[in-house]
Coordinates of C-alpha atoms and ligand atoms in Angstrom, one line a residue:
M4 CA 129.7 -189.9 18.4
N5 CA 129.0 -187.2 20.9
L6 CA 126.4 -184.4 20.3
K7 CA 129.0 -181.8 19.2
E8 CA 130.3 -184.3 16.6
K9 CA 126.7 -185.1 15.5
M10 CA 125.9 -181.4 15.1
E11 CA 129.0 -180.8 13.0
K12 CA 128.1 -183.8 10.8
V13 CA 124.5 -182.5 10.4
A14 CA 125.8 -178.9 9.7
L15 CA 128.1 -180.4 7.0
F16 CA 125.2 -182.4 5.5
A17 CA 123.1 -179.2 5.3
K18 CA 125.8 -177.0 4.0
E19 CA 126.7 -179.5 1.3
K20 CA 123.1 -179.4 0.1
R21 CA 123.2 -175.7 0.1
D22 CA 126.5 -175.5 -1.8
R23 CA 125.2 -177.9 -4.4
A24 CA 122.1 -175.8 -4.9
I25 CA 124.3 -172.7 -5.3
I26 CA 126.4 -174.3 -8.0
K27 CA 123.2 -175.4 -9.8
N28 CA 121.7 -171.9 -9.5
P29 CA 124.2 -169.1 -8.7
D30 CA 121.4 -166.5 -8.9
Y31 CA 120.0 -168.0 -5.6
S32 CA 123.3 -167.8 -3.7
A33 CA 122.4 -164.8 -1.5
R34 CA 119.1 -166.4 -0.6
L35 CA 120.6 -169.8 0.2
I36 CA 123.4 -168.2 2.3
Y37 CA 120.8 -166.2 4.2
R38 CA 118.8 -169.5 4.8
W39 CA 121.8 -171.2 6.5
Q40 CA 122.4 -168.1 8.7
H41 CA 118.7 -168.2 9.6
T42 CA 119.0 -171.9 10.4
L43 CA 121.9 -171.2 12.8
R44 CA 119.9 -168.5 14.6
V45 CA 116.9 -170.8 14.8
T46 CA 119.2 -173.4 16.4
Q47 CA 120.4 -170.8 19.0
Y48 CA 116.8 -169.9 19.8
G49 CA 115.8 -173.5 19.9
K50 CA 118.6 -174.3 22.4
I51 CA 117.5 -171.5 24.8
L52 CA 113.8 -172.5 24.5
A53 CA 114.6 -176.3 25.0
E54 CA 116.6 -175.5 28.2
K55 CA 113.8 -173.3 29.6
E56 CA 111.0 -175.7 28.7
G57 CA 112.8 -178.9 29.8
A58 CA 112.7 -180.5 26.3
E59 CA 115.1 -183.0 24.9
I60 CA 117.8 -180.6 23.7
E61 CA 119.5 -183.0 21.3
I62 CA 116.2 -183.5 19.4
V63 CA 115.6 -179.8 19.2
L64 CA 119.2 -178.9 18.0
I65 CA 119.2 -181.5 15.3
A66 CA 115.7 -180.7 14.1
C67 CA 116.5 -176.9 14.1
L68 CA 119.6 -177.5 12.0
L69 CA 117.6 -179.5 9.5
H70 CA 114.2 -177.8 9.6
D71 CA 114.7 -175.8 6.3
I72 CA 116.7 -178.5 4.5
A73 CA 114.2 -178.5 1.6
K74 CA 114.6 -174.7 1.2
L75 CA 118.3 -174.9 1.7
S76 CA 118.7 -177.5 -1.1
D77 CA 116.2 -175.6 -3.2
R78 CA 113.8 -178.6 -3.3
S79 CA 110.8 -176.7 -2.1
R80 CA 110.0 -173.2 -0.9
D81 CA 106.3 -173.5 -0.2
V82 CA 104.3 -174.7 2.7
E83 CA 105.2 -178.3 2.0
H84 CA 109.0 -177.7 2.7
G85 CA 108.8 -179.1 6.2
R86 CA 107.2 -182.4 5.2
I87 CA 109.6 -182.7 2.1
G88 CA 112.5 -182.0 4.4
A89 CA 111.5 -184.7 6.9
K90 CA 111.5 -187.3 4.1
M91 CA 114.9 -186.0 2.9
V92 CA 116.7 -186.4 6.3
R93 CA 115.2 -189.7 7.7
P94 CA 117.8 -192.0 6.1
F95 CA 120.6 -189.7 7.0
L96 CA 119.5 -189.6 10.7
K97 CA 119.6 -193.4 10.9
E98 CA 123.0 -193.4 9.2
I99 CA 124.5 -191.2 11.9
G100 CA 123.2 -193.5 14.6
Y101 CA 119.7 -192.2 15.6
S102 CA 117.2 -194.8 16.8
D103 CA 113.9 -195.1 15.0
E104 CA 112.2 -193.3 17.8
D105 CA 114.6 -190.4 17.9
A106 CA 114.7 -190.1 14.1
E107 CA 110.8 -189.9 14.0
N108 CA 110.8 -187.3 16.8
I109 CA 113.3 -185.1 14.8
C110 CA 111.4 -185.7 11.5
Y111 CA 108.1 -184.8 13.1
A112 CA 109.5 -181.5 14.3
I113 CA 110.8 -180.7 10.8
A114 CA 107.6 -181.8 9.1
T115 CA 105.4 -179.6 11.3
H116 CA 107.4 -176.5 11.8
V117 CA 105.6 -174.5 9.1
D118 CA 101.9 -175.2 9.8
G119 CA 101.7 -177.8 12.5
K120 CA 100.7 -180.6 10.1
S121 CA 102.4 -183.8 9.5
D122 CA 101.9 -186.5 6.9
F123 CA 102.7 -189.3 9.3
E124 CA 101.3 -190.3 12.7
H125 CA 103.1 -188.9 15.7
P126 CA 102.2 -187.3 19.0
H127 CA 102.6 -183.5 19.0
T128 CA 105.7 -183.2 20.9
L129 CA 107.2 -180.3 23.0
E130 CA 110.3 -180.5 20.8
A131 CA 108.2 -179.8 17.7
K132 CA 106.5 -176.9 19.4
I133 CA 109.9 -175.4 20.2
V134 CA 111.4 -175.8 16.7
S135 CA 108.3 -174.0 15.3
D136 CA 108.5 -171.2 17.9
A137 CA 112.2 -170.7 17.3
D138 CA 111.6 -170.4 13.5
K139 CA 109.0 -167.8 14.1
I140 CA 111.1 -165.7 16.4
D141 CA 113.8 -165.4 13.7
R142 CA 111.2 -164.3 11.1
F143 CA 111.0 -161.0 12.9
S144 CA 114.7 -160.3 13.6
N145 CA 116.4 -157.0 13.4
Y146 CA 118.2 -158.3 10.3
R147 CA 114.9 -158.9 8.5
T148 CA 113.7 -155.4 9.3
T149 CA 117.0 -153.9 8.3
V150 CA 116.9 -155.6 5.0
A151 CA 113.3 -154.8 4.3
L152 CA 113.8 -151.1 5.0
G153 CA 117.3 -151.1 3.4
K154 CA 115.6 -151.5 0.0
F155 CA 114.3 -147.9 0.4
A156 CA 117.5 -146.4 1.7
N157 CA 118.3 -144.7 -1.6
D158 CA 114.7 -143.6 -2.2
D159 CA 113.0 -140.6 -0.8
Y160 CA 112.1 -140.3 2.9
E161 CA 108.4 -140.8 2.3
S162 CA 108.9 -144.2 0.7
L163 CA 111.0 -145.3 3.7
I164 CA 108.3 -144.1 6.1
L165 CA 105.6 -145.8 4.1
A166 CA 107.5 -149.1 4.3
A167 CA 107.9 -148.5 8.1
R168 CA 104.2 -148.0 8.4
K169 CA 103.5 -151.2 6.4
R170 CA 105.9 -153.1 8.6
L171 CA 104.2 -151.9 11.8
V172 CA 100.9 -153.3 10.4
R173 CA 102.7 -156.5 9.6
F174 CA 104.0 -156.8 13.2
Q175 CA 100.4 -156.2 14.6
K176 CA 99.1 -158.9 12.3
A177 CA 101.9 -161.3 13.4
R178 CA 101.0 -160.7 17.1
R179 CA 97.4 -161.6 16.4
E180 CA 97.8 -164.5 14.0
I181 CA 101.1 -166.3 14.5
R182 CA 100.7 -169.4 16.7
I183 CA 103.4 -169.7 19.3
Q184 CA 103.1 -172.9 21.2
T185 CA 105.3 -172.6 24.3
E186 CA 105.4 -170.1 27.2
S187 CA 109.1 -169.3 26.7
G188 CA 108.6 -169.0 22.9
R189 CA 105.7 -166.5 23.5
K190 CA 107.9 -164.4 25.7
A191 CA 110.8 -164.3 23.3
F192 CA 108.5 -163.7 20.3
D193 CA 106.7 -160.8 22.1
E194 CA 110.1 -159.3 22.9
Q195 CA 111.3 -159.6 19.4
I196 CA 108.1 -157.9 18.0
S197 CA 108.1 -155.2 20.7
L198 CA 111.7 -154.2 19.8
Q199 CA 110.8 -153.9 16.1
V200 CA 107.6 -151.9 17.0
V201 CA 109.5 -149.4 19.0
Y202 CA 112.1 -149.0 16.3
M203 CA 109.4 -148.4 13.6
E204 CA 107.5 -146.0 15.8
R205 CA 110.7 -144.0 16.5
L206 CA 111.5 -144.0 12.8
I207 CA 108.1 -142.6 11.9
A208 CA 108.2 -140.1 14.8
D209 CA 111.5 -138.8 13.6
Y210 CA 110.0 -138.2 10.2
E211 CA 107.0 -136.4 11.7
I212 CA 109.1 -134.0 13.7
S213 CA 111.2 -133.1 10.6
V214 CA 109.2 -129.8 10.5
L215 CA 109.4 -126.4 12.3
P216 CA 108.0 -126.7 15.8
K217 CA 104.4 -125.5 16.4
I218 CA 104.4 -122.2 18.2
Ligands
FE2_19 FE1 110.7 -173.3 7.2
FE2_20 FE1 113.0 -171.5 8.9

């Protein structure tokens, strides 16, 4: 099986889990559909970072596609979802032909993507750092900002601006507190946040000039 076929198989495995979770709880359907779209974007970011950092691309791609499997199948949504996800995919990875070493490498990246902690012994790999970085880049996408502010679209202007100010604070906090582990990841994350900051600042500035000019 070549990498393209493996990726398709892994994507099918993940989507089947998502679809079963949707059937079980249709109320979660939008959230689960979003989770898969997020997964695909994380995989795209992971590919770029892996190429730039000289990591094993196959490990990164497969780990990215499976990193949120526990959320996607509605098994766990908390900080444990990485470690639970790793347990869920280990037998499947062997089934599709991964060696013990590769399967452990993929599982380690999945297990640690949230908080860097694993419940089994493994060196802290470049591939794991990349999966975690790629995930964090998508947490601050234009899409997330649009959805967050869209909730206020039908409210008054002040509520929207208040939400924009809160988001600005959130971006500053993210810059200080979120741990990005690779050089390329740091660059992409900074770019992502900077874009959002400029957007929020312009949104607030437009509000502030919605008055008569000072003479
Ligand atoms: Fe996650
Ligand atoms: Fe994620």
